[in-house]
XYZ file of C-alpha atoms in Angstrom:
577
model
C -7.780 19.987 -2.612
C -9.796 16.909 -1.233
C -11.052 14.609 -3.776
C -14.572 13.315 -3.887
C -15.158 9.982 -2.045
C -17.713 7.359 -3.118
C -17.992 5.008 -0.273
C -16.030 4.107 2.964
C -16.394 2.040 6.158
C -14.688 3.817 9.014
C -14.099 2.068 12.378
C -12.216 3.334 15.413
C -11.269 1.278 18.580
C -10.056 2.184 21.954
C -9.264 -0.202 24.863
C -10.543 -3.181 22.885
C -13.871 -1.695 22.428
C -15.331 -0.185 19.144
C -16.071 3.478 19.944
C -17.093 4.440 16.193
C -18.317 2.506 13.373
C -20.057 4.010 10.369
C -20.407 3.577 6.722
C -20.172 6.517 4.183
C -21.586 6.665 0.676
C -22.222 3.842 -1.587
C -21.064 0.420 -2.150
C -22.894 0.016 -5.295
C -23.985 2.971 -7.474
C -26.229 1.186 -9.894
C -28.353 -0.488 -7.038
C -27.886 2.496 -4.576
C -26.519 0.086 -1.833
C -25.161 2.013 1.268
C -21.928 1.242 2.845
C -22.157 -0.903 6.068
C -18.948 -1.672 8.221
C -20.760 -4.878 9.549
C -21.903 -6.238 6.174
C -20.069 -4.661 3.218
C -17.203 -6.856 2.069
C -14.349 -5.095 0.342
C -10.908 -5.944 -1.018
C -8.267 -5.262 1.760
C -5.322 -5.034 -0.691
C -1.927 -5.228 1.091
C -3.475 -5.333 4.523
C -3.503 -9.097 3.611
C 0.184 -9.208 4.082
C -0.268 -8.987 7.881
C -1.810 -12.575 7.889
C 1.447 -13.772 6.448
C 3.560 -12.177 9.048
C 1.333 -13.378 11.876
C 1.469 -16.960 10.412
C 5.232 -16.538 10.217
C 5.471 -15.668 13.974
C 3.109 -18.661 14.759
C 5.807 -20.661 12.891
C 8.478 -19.071 15.098
C 6.610 -19.969 18.267
C 6.550 -23.701 17.218
C 10.133 -23.690 16.438
C 9.360 -24.488 12.755
C 10.814 -21.313 11.467
C 13.974 -19.167 12.197
C 13.667 -15.622 10.945
C 17.474 -15.450 10.391
C 17.727 -18.797 8.331
C 18.408 -18.815 4.772
C 14.918 -19.295 3.032
C 16.501 -21.838 0.594
C 16.401 -24.138 3.460
C 12.693 -24.174 3.159
C 12.248 -24.035 -0.587
C 12.443 -26.752 -3.253
C 15.845 -27.125 -4.940
C 16.502 -24.355 -7.637
C 13.087 -22.767 -6.786
C 14.658 -19.245 -7.105
C 16.407 -18.955 -10.458
C 17.180 -15.223 -10.795
C 19.364 -14.602 -7.717
C 22.421 -12.393 -8.282
C 24.054 -12.529 -4.764
C 25.639 -15.151 -2.800
C 24.377 -13.658 0.490
C 21.496 -15.557 1.828
C 17.914 -14.299 1.937
C 16.114 -14.605 5.266
C 12.621 -14.436 6.393
C 13.411 -11.258 8.147
C 14.663 -9.757 4.807
C 11.244 -10.744 3.413
C 9.468 -9.008 6.450
C 11.505 -6.033 5.860
C 11.182 -5.815 2.193
C 14.992 -5.762 1.605
C 15.492 -9.075 -0.012
C 16.680 -7.412 -3.121
C 13.906 -8.305 -5.672
C 12.902 -5.879 -8.476
C 9.300 -4.899 -8.958
C 7.235 -7.180 -11.517
C 3.864 -6.056 -12.227
C 3.111 -8.771 -14.589
C 0.990 -11.733 -13.408
C 0.270 -10.327 -9.935
C -3.268 -9.563 -10.297
C -6.106 -10.349 -12.861
C -9.487 -9.102 -13.756
C -10.850 -12.554 -14.306
C -10.749 -15.514 -11.685
C -9.953 -18.075 -14.513
C -6.337 -16.917 -14.688
C -5.569 -17.638 -11.009
C -3.167 -20.516 -10.512
C -1.732 -22.142 -7.330
C 0.564 -19.988 -5.183
C 3.485 -21.977 -6.318
C 2.924 -21.688 -9.952
C 2.059 -17.869 -9.468
C 5.497 -17.421 -7.874
C 7.251 -19.276 -10.579
C 5.539 -17.420 -13.370
C 6.069 -13.953 -11.879
C 9.546 -14.333 -10.416
C 11.548 -11.072 -10.578
C 15.340 -10.674 -10.741
C 17.123 -9.905 -7.711
C 18.772 -6.519 -8.302
C 20.098 -5.363 -4.866
C 22.213 -7.163 -2.043
C 19.981 -8.593 0.615
C 19.561 -6.027 3.464
C 20.886 -3.252 1.411
C 17.829 -1.449 -0.049
C 14.162 -1.393 1.080
C 12.042 -1.960 -2.033
C 8.394 -3.020 -1.073
C 7.793 -6.324 -2.700
C 4.700 -8.294 -3.152
C 6.758 -11.108 -4.462
C 8.644 -11.384 -1.087
C 5.289 -11.569 1.067
C 3.898 -14.250 -1.315
C 7.225 -16.232 -1.070
C 7.109 -16.068 2.599
C 3.454 -17.585 2.601
C 4.740 -20.329 0.275
C 7.331 -21.023 2.766
C 4.638 -21.480 5.388
C 2.888 -23.803 2.921
C 6.017 -25.909 2.829
C 6.426 -26.064 6.512
C 2.711 -26.901 7.181
C 2.160 -29.038 4.060
C -1.166 -27.358 3.304
C -2.445 -24.463 1.207
C -1.710 -21.119 2.778
C -5.346 -20.110 2.663
C -6.332 -23.411 4.579
C -3.807 -22.522 7.243
C -5.106 -19.017 7.625
C -8.669 -20.198 7.797
C -7.931 -22.780 10.547
C -5.282 -20.813 12.521
C -6.583 -17.130 12.198
C -9.830 -16.659 10.910
C -11.833 -19.270 12.703
C -10.118 -18.815 16.140
C -10.996 -15.131 15.800
C -14.505 -15.954 14.506
C -14.018 -13.899 11.430
C -16.959 -15.176 9.414
C -17.206 -12.192 6.948
C -13.579 -12.624 5.669
C -12.053 -14.885 3.076
C -8.515 -15.192 1.885
C -9.047 -17.715 -0.861
C -8.335 -15.908 -4.238
C -11.554 -16.941 -5.881
C -13.993 -17.205 -2.839
C -13.909 -21.026 -3.184
C -16.349 -22.627 -0.672
C -17.679 -19.273 0.539
C -19.344 -17.849 -2.674
C -22.132 -16.572 -0.448
C -19.895 -13.653 0.562
C -19.813 -12.476 -2.889
C -23.508 -11.255 -2.425
C -22.273 -8.532 0.040
C -19.113 -7.406 -1.899
C -18.958 -3.843 -2.784
C -18.354 -2.868 -6.445
C -14.943 -0.989 -6.977
C -14.731 2.229 -8.827
C -12.052 4.546 -10.136
C -12.504 8.506 -10.151
C -12.269 9.197 -13.880
C -13.088 12.871 -13.588
C -14.197 15.254 -10.816
C -17.196 13.665 -9.054
C -17.598 10.934 -11.822
C -16.922 7.353 -10.951
C -16.407 4.430 -13.339
C -16.991 0.822 -12.234
C -13.687 -1.214 -12.167
C -12.735 -4.854 -12.173
C -12.457 -6.970 -9.083
C -8.947 -8.125 -8.256
C -7.939 -11.789 -8.410
C -4.416 -12.987 -7.481
C -2.461 -16.133 -7.765
C -0.131 -14.376 -5.213
C -3.089 -13.790 -3.035
C -1.253 -13.644 0.271
C 0.104 -10.203 -0.763
C -3.322 -8.618 -1.296
C -6.140 -11.116 -1.831
C -8.156 -10.854 1.362
C -11.714 -9.693 1.208
C -13.709 -8.886 4.324
C -15.732 -6.292 6.295
C -14.388 -3.548 8.472
C -15.888 -5.111 11.486
C -14.056 -8.433 10.720
C -10.837 -6.374 10.296
C -11.402 -4.838 13.712
C -11.459 -8.248 15.193
C -8.042 -9.012 13.807
C -6.686 -5.432 14.804
C -8.075 -6.293 18.360
C -5.814 -9.422 18.486
C -2.860 -7.438 17.479
C -3.299 -4.675 20.213
C -1.409 -5.741 23.347
C -3.404 -6.067 26.563
C -1.200 -6.160 29.711
C -1.368 -9.526 31.430
C -3.179 -11.288 28.528
C -1.917 -13.356 25.549
C -3.190 -12.660 22.053
C -5.560 -15.377 20.737
C -3.129 -15.545 17.737
C -0.323 -16.686 19.709
C 0.677 -18.915 22.779
C 3.252 -16.492 24.222
C 2.961 -12.846 25.239
C 6.354 -12.016 23.856
C 5.561 -13.231 20.322
C 3.134 -10.246 19.739
C 5.642 -7.913 21.334
C 8.325 -9.208 18.863
C 6.041 -8.829 15.925
C 5.251 -5.174 16.863
C 8.753 -4.246 17.626
C 11.221 -2.643 15.197
C 13.118 -4.925 12.924
C 14.730 -2.456 10.683
C 15.540 1.195 10.454
C 17.722 3.210 8.220
C 18.493 5.714 10.975
C 17.936 5.793 14.714
C 16.173 9.083 14.208
C 13.364 7.800 11.821
C 10.618 5.265 12.077
C 11.333 1.885 10.356
C 9.612 -1.500 9.895
C 8.098 -3.672 12.500
C 8.326 -7.376 11.079
C 6.292 -6.342 8.087
C 4.331 -3.438 9.409
C 5.410 0.159 8.921
C 6.098 2.402 12.009
C 4.457 5.808 12.164
C 5.629 8.592 14.331
C 2.615 10.119 15.711
C 1.848 11.442 19.238
C 2.684 7.808 20.233
C 4.430 5.130 18.191
C 2.035 3.499 15.632
C 2.348 0.724 13.382
C 0.384 0.691 10.170
C -0.328 -0.979 6.697
C -2.307 0.214 3.876
C -3.624 -1.542 0.822
C -4.634 -0.768 -2.934
C -6.056 -2.896 -5.593
C -7.441 -1.827 -8.998
C -10.411 -0.312 -7.372
C -10.254 -0.558 -3.691
C -7.960 1.103 -1.112
C -7.566 0.745 2.603
C -5.618 1.553 5.862
C -5.202 -0.071 9.356
C -3.431 1.853 11.971
C -2.542 0.523 15.415
C -1.253 2.434 18.302
C -0.339 -0.520 20.839
C 0.507 1.858 23.803
C -2.810 3.369 23.681
C -4.731 0.239 22.672
C -6.146 2.381 19.942
C -6.916 1.426 16.274
C -8.278 3.117 13.065
C -9.605 1.181 10.246
C -10.597 2.695 6.881
C -11.761 0.538 3.800
C -12.941 2.330 0.628
C -14.262 1.040 -2.684
C -12.348 3.529 -4.591
C -8.858 3.253 -6.254
C -5.950 5.179 -4.926
C -7.944 7.042 -2.241
C -5.578 8.921 0.046
C -7.478 11.731 1.694
C -9.521 9.522 4.056
C -7.163 6.598 4.237
C -4.231 8.704 5.561
C -5.574 12.187 6.213
C -8.488 11.207 8.470
C -6.034 8.558 10.195
C -3.520 11.218 10.886
C -6.028 13.362 12.519
C -7.208 10.767 14.682
C -3.836 9.399 15.779
C -2.214 12.763 16.213
C 1.054 13.920 14.863
C 3.580 16.529 16.103
C 4.938 19.444 13.953
C 8.446 18.994 13.019
C 11.011 21.239 14.864
C 14.337 21.930 13.331
C 17.256 21.129 15.516
C 19.233 24.098 17.057
C 22.713 22.702 16.345
C 24.476 23.176 13.092
C 23.105 20.974 10.458
C 24.403 19.872 7.047
C 23.775 22.079 4.029
C 20.621 21.250 2.086
C 22.312 22.208 -1.203
C 24.233 18.771 -1.417
C 20.907 16.931 -1.392
C 19.519 18.306 -4.757
C 18.959 15.731 -7.514
C 16.724 13.309 -9.263
C 16.149 9.801 -7.729
C 14.273 6.782 -8.685
C 12.150 4.507 -6.410
C 14.102 1.163 -5.516
C 10.701 -0.421 -5.959
C 10.653 -0.537 -9.883
C 11.199 -2.845 -12.601
C 14.656 -3.261 -14.018
C 14.169 -5.805 -16.880
C 10.939 -4.433 -18.511
C 9.785 -1.624 -20.785
C 7.737 -0.487 -17.673
C 11.060 0.916 -16.200
C 10.726 3.764 -18.736
C 7.712 5.057 -16.822
C 9.849 5.593 -13.546
C 12.514 7.396 -15.369
C 9.913 9.682 -16.772
C 8.748 10.654 -13.412
C 11.778 10.867 -10.929
C 11.558 11.812 -7.318
C 13.177 15.291 -7.335
C 14.793 17.012 -4.337
C 15.107 20.799 -4.284
C 16.783 23.018 -1.587
C 14.288 25.787 -0.392
C 16.133 27.371 2.285
C 18.290 26.568 5.172
C 17.217 23.319 6.630
C 14.264 22.918 4.201
C 13.787 21.031 1.095
C 10.961 20.629 -1.502
C 10.142 17.093 -2.875
C 8.441 16.811 -6.176
C 6.939 13.646 -7.602
C 4.577 13.130 -10.368
C 3.514 16.822 -10.123
C 2.869 16.471 -6.378
C 4.979 18.447 -3.836
C 5.804 18.333 -0.081
C 8.117 20.398 2.094
C 10.472 18.739 4.662
C 12.286 20.386 7.491
C 15.752 18.921 8.648
C 15.383 17.945 12.278
C 18.753 16.076 12.864
C 21.711 15.593 10.401
C 20.206 14.307 7.091
C 16.964 13.514 8.614
C 13.975 15.364 7.331
C 10.172 15.484 8.457
C 7.379 16.628 6.296
C 5.962 20.021 7.400
C 3.345 20.287 4.684
C 2.338 18.716 1.190
C -0.063 16.541 -0.735
C -1.362 13.349 0.877
C 0.459 11.171 -1.621
C 3.523 11.772 0.699
C 1.749 10.833 3.926
C 3.155 7.325 4.111
C 6.637 8.859 3.839
C 6.616 11.596 6.418
C 10.207 11.160 7.409
C 13.188 11.076 5.040
C 16.815 9.955 5.913
C 19.545 10.784 3.585
C 22.737 8.696 3.317
C 25.511 10.965 1.990
C 28.992 10.224 1.066
C 31.620 12.639 -0.084
C 28.871 15.247 -0.633
C 26.718 12.945 -2.705
C 23.487 11.432 -1.834
C 23.889 7.589 -2.052
C 20.338 6.694 -0.825
C 17.141 8.260 0.496
C 15.292 6.075 2.959
C 11.630 6.360 4.067
C 9.660 3.948 6.158
C 8.105 2.281 3.064
C 10.796 2.458 0.388
C 14.152 3.780 -0.622
C 15.133 6.011 -3.441
C 18.413 5.802 -5.339
C 20.331 8.285 -7.685
C 19.797 7.900 -11.393
C 22.141 5.019 -12.809
C 25.359 6.371 -14.318
C 24.219 5.750 -17.956
C 20.737 7.407 -17.286
C 21.519 10.735 -15.728
C 19.153 13.636 -16.306
C 21.309 15.011 -19.323
C 21.514 11.458 -20.920
C 17.694 11.038 -20.258
C 17.106 14.269 -21.876
C 19.161 13.407 -24.873
C 17.314 10.030 -25.042
C 13.994 11.979 -25.132
C 15.259 14.273 -27.954
C 16.385 11.335 -30.047
C 13.083 9.519 -29.336
C 11.055 12.497 -30.558
C 13.169 12.790 -33.634
C 12.879 9.089 -34.394
C 9.067 9.139 -33.913
C 8.531 12.222 -36.126
C 10.658 10.554 -38.916
C 8.748 7.398 -38.871
C 5.416 9.249 -38.916
C 6.375 11.541 -41.894
C 8.456 9.187 -43.861
C 5.524 6.651 -44.841
C 3.503 9.681 -46.174
C 6.636 10.604 -48.368
C 6.549 7.049 -49.624
C 2.945 6.995 -50.506
C 3.230 10.278 -52.443
C 6.394 9.098 -54.251
C 4.642 5.689 -55.027
C 1.729 7.615 -56.559
C 3.868 9.743 -58.699
C 5.928 6.813 -59.869
C 2.658 5.053 -60.887
C 1.475 8.071 -62.822
C 4.849 8.267 -64.617
C 5.005 4.513 -65.041
C 8.376 4.254 -63.384
C 9.529 1.009 -61.992
C 10.863 0.853 -58.388
C 14.549 -0.372 -57.904
C 15.206 -3.294 -55.522
C 17.084 -0.847 -53.190
C 14.149 1.535 -53.048
C 11.744 -1.456 -52.274
C 14.040 -2.468 -49.381
C 14.199 1.077 -48.254
C 10.234 1.115 -48.248
C 10.349 -2.077 -46.267
C 12.685 -0.393 -43.727
C 10.479 2.553 -43.245
C 7.313 0.314 -42.794
C 9.114 -1.718 -40.124
C 9.972 1.383 -38.226
C 6.622 2.886 -38.564
C 4.866 -0.533 -37.677
C 7.173 -0.672 -34.490
C 6.012 2.574 -33.318
C 2.366 1.917 -33.809
C 3.066 -1.514 -31.810
C 4.530 0.462 -28.939
C 1.921 3.118 -28.871
C -0.883 0.313 -28.832
C 1.107 -1.442 -26.037
C 1.427 1.645 -23.825
C -2.252 2.393 -24.261
C -3.081 -1.178 -23.167
C -0.903 -0.860 -20.132
C -2.244 2.540 -19.115
C -5.855 1.243 -19.325
C -4.940 -1.685 -17.097
C -1.598 -2.478 -15.891
C -2.789 -5.797 -13.976
C -2.026 -8.003 -16.854
C -0.482 -11.406 -17.401
C 2.856 -11.300 -19.226
C 1.179 -13.622 -21.796
C -1.158 -10.673 -22.812
C 1.690 -8.507 -23.892
C 4.114 -11.020 -25.101
C 2.744 -11.072 -28.704
C 3.464 -7.302 -29.043
C 6.815 -7.903 -27.535
C 7.406 -10.472 -30.052
C 6.295 -8.144 -32.704
C 8.953 -5.549 -31.705
C 11.456 -8.487 -32.370
C 9.972 -9.349 -35.642
C 9.956 -5.889 -37.057
C 13.553 -5.416 -35.930
C 14.722 -8.637 -37.580
C 13.027 -7.590 -40.854
C 14.552 -4.161 -40.543
C 18.071 -5.606 -40.085
C 17.589 -7.807 -43.103
C 16.315 -4.814 -45.129
C 19.547 -2.935 -44.145
C 21.558 -5.830 -45.253
C 20.024 -5.929 -48.625
C 20.335 -2.314 -48.954
C 24.171 -2.602 -48.227
C 24.470 -5.261 -50.687
C 22.677 -3.411 -53.503
C 24.153 -0.127 -52.673
C 27.367 -0.351 -54.783
C 25.474 -1.776 -57.599
C 22.808 0.966 -57.784
C 23.136 4.315 -59.557
C 21.721 6.426 -56.617
C 21.177 10.114 -56.806
C 22.604 12.322 -54.017
C 18.990 12.828 -52.643
C 18.552 9.035 -52.517
C 21.885 8.409 -50.686
C 20.939 10.970 -48.157
C 17.282 9.623 -47.641
C 18.427 5.951 -47.282
C 21.366 6.893 -45.022
C 18.842 8.813 -42.667
C 16.409 6.022 -42.810
C 19.200 3.437 -41.797
C 20.290 5.892 -38.972
C 16.824 6.340 -37.520
C 16.299 2.448 -37.738
C 19.566 1.888 -35.886
C 18.617 4.611 -33.415
C 15.057 3.108 -32.832
C 16.496 -0.343 -32.344
C 18.982 1.028 -29.852
C 16.281 2.902 -27.742
C 14.047 -0.308 -27.674
C 17.160 -2.174 -26.289
C 17.872 0.409 -23.631
C 14.262 0.442 -22.424
C 13.569 -3.135 -22.520
C 11.001 -3.322 -25.346
C 12.275 -6.638 -26.560
C 11.665 -8.656 -23.234
């Protein structure tokens, strides 16, 4: 089912000429402003990354940057503090999103401009852990792209936004585009910026926050569709002519050439752009912020481009569905030779792009990427309630035959299988890995059951304590020291659960937060746990000296067990840091 669309600017180019440009819907509901491709400014999201890769190739032309050099050569001493492997990270790794960094959603984007810092400070504040060996796993990384931009800052000795303004925007005469994270110096462009919206229910849109980034090179560009067409035009090859972005014809050829692929039969990465297997080879990049979404698709051989900008969060049908119709795509055909059995592919997998050292990791475990064999040479993929079917076209290579638009960016799958077990699933935009040994499906199910038991206990136990306190007051009974510490233990458990529920609700309402916003609640988890541990210690000290009834011993033992279980689950799922 196609979801309703609020507003979009759609532009199509052929042979370096605009053949279609039209605005659809509203850029501002309240003021009834129509969408205009030549005037309406929108957030481009991750299309912004292309400015980093163009700048990097400009540095290569000038012999200021080597794509295969260790990036530590260009960085201050000890700038990266959370590396786990001795193998060097190169600029090419950053371009291919396989430098090994985990996902870190904190301190990436903010709803308010006053939280924006310098690019250097933003990178230091949001540094993720390196969790994969460089070159081993593709895990889309905003941090990697912004780190590449910072390297360009170091080489040029000027802020990245100034470099882009002087070396990309001005030479191309892109006057309706700005990369500065707070529009500094070009505040007049704010007058034409669209409002962004979220589809909250069928045909009902809610205005959302604008998106401000300290690591703006990853997604902070704002501009019109027509300005983006100027940039796209400069990336389309024209025989015998040199792109205005470069001084050598081969530089653009290199930028658009494949730089990584998991398998010779699937599309890969072209120096930061994603390859797309249509009627002709395409390169593409989409973008999403809290309230805007976009897609830029280039077909160099045909000198053809499609641009879609929307002021709606998470829009897929127009961004990818319309683009697929315009660029064309062939139906997958199963190969005639004997192919591996689909049965060995069945299982649950996690996106390589995910947090490893944060409570946010739990979200990914609750919604795994599930592979299910359907019939010979056909599998079904299920993710977050969406499904798609894929047909095997060559050994361990599958192409999407039909399914939800959420799968459009990953129309090809390549399975790496060893000894009958899937080790890795590669798509053109991200890899998927088997569940970790300590968190397989049976273990996850056990955790879930234990968590439910724990939650129920600490919801019911306080009520029992209140009833017991009322009865004791009526009968004028004094509470023993051990019973007081037991009550403190129960309160700590319940308070911890309430704190976590509030934390989850806050993250669901807006995940674009500074870590400082959630740090107090993380500290509260630790505070309640310390008080709980002290309570258990006092209970253990008073236990031998107290004349406890059997029912009291059972109750206290259960509470202690539930508290230990709660603390263990919090440790496993990263709710302490």
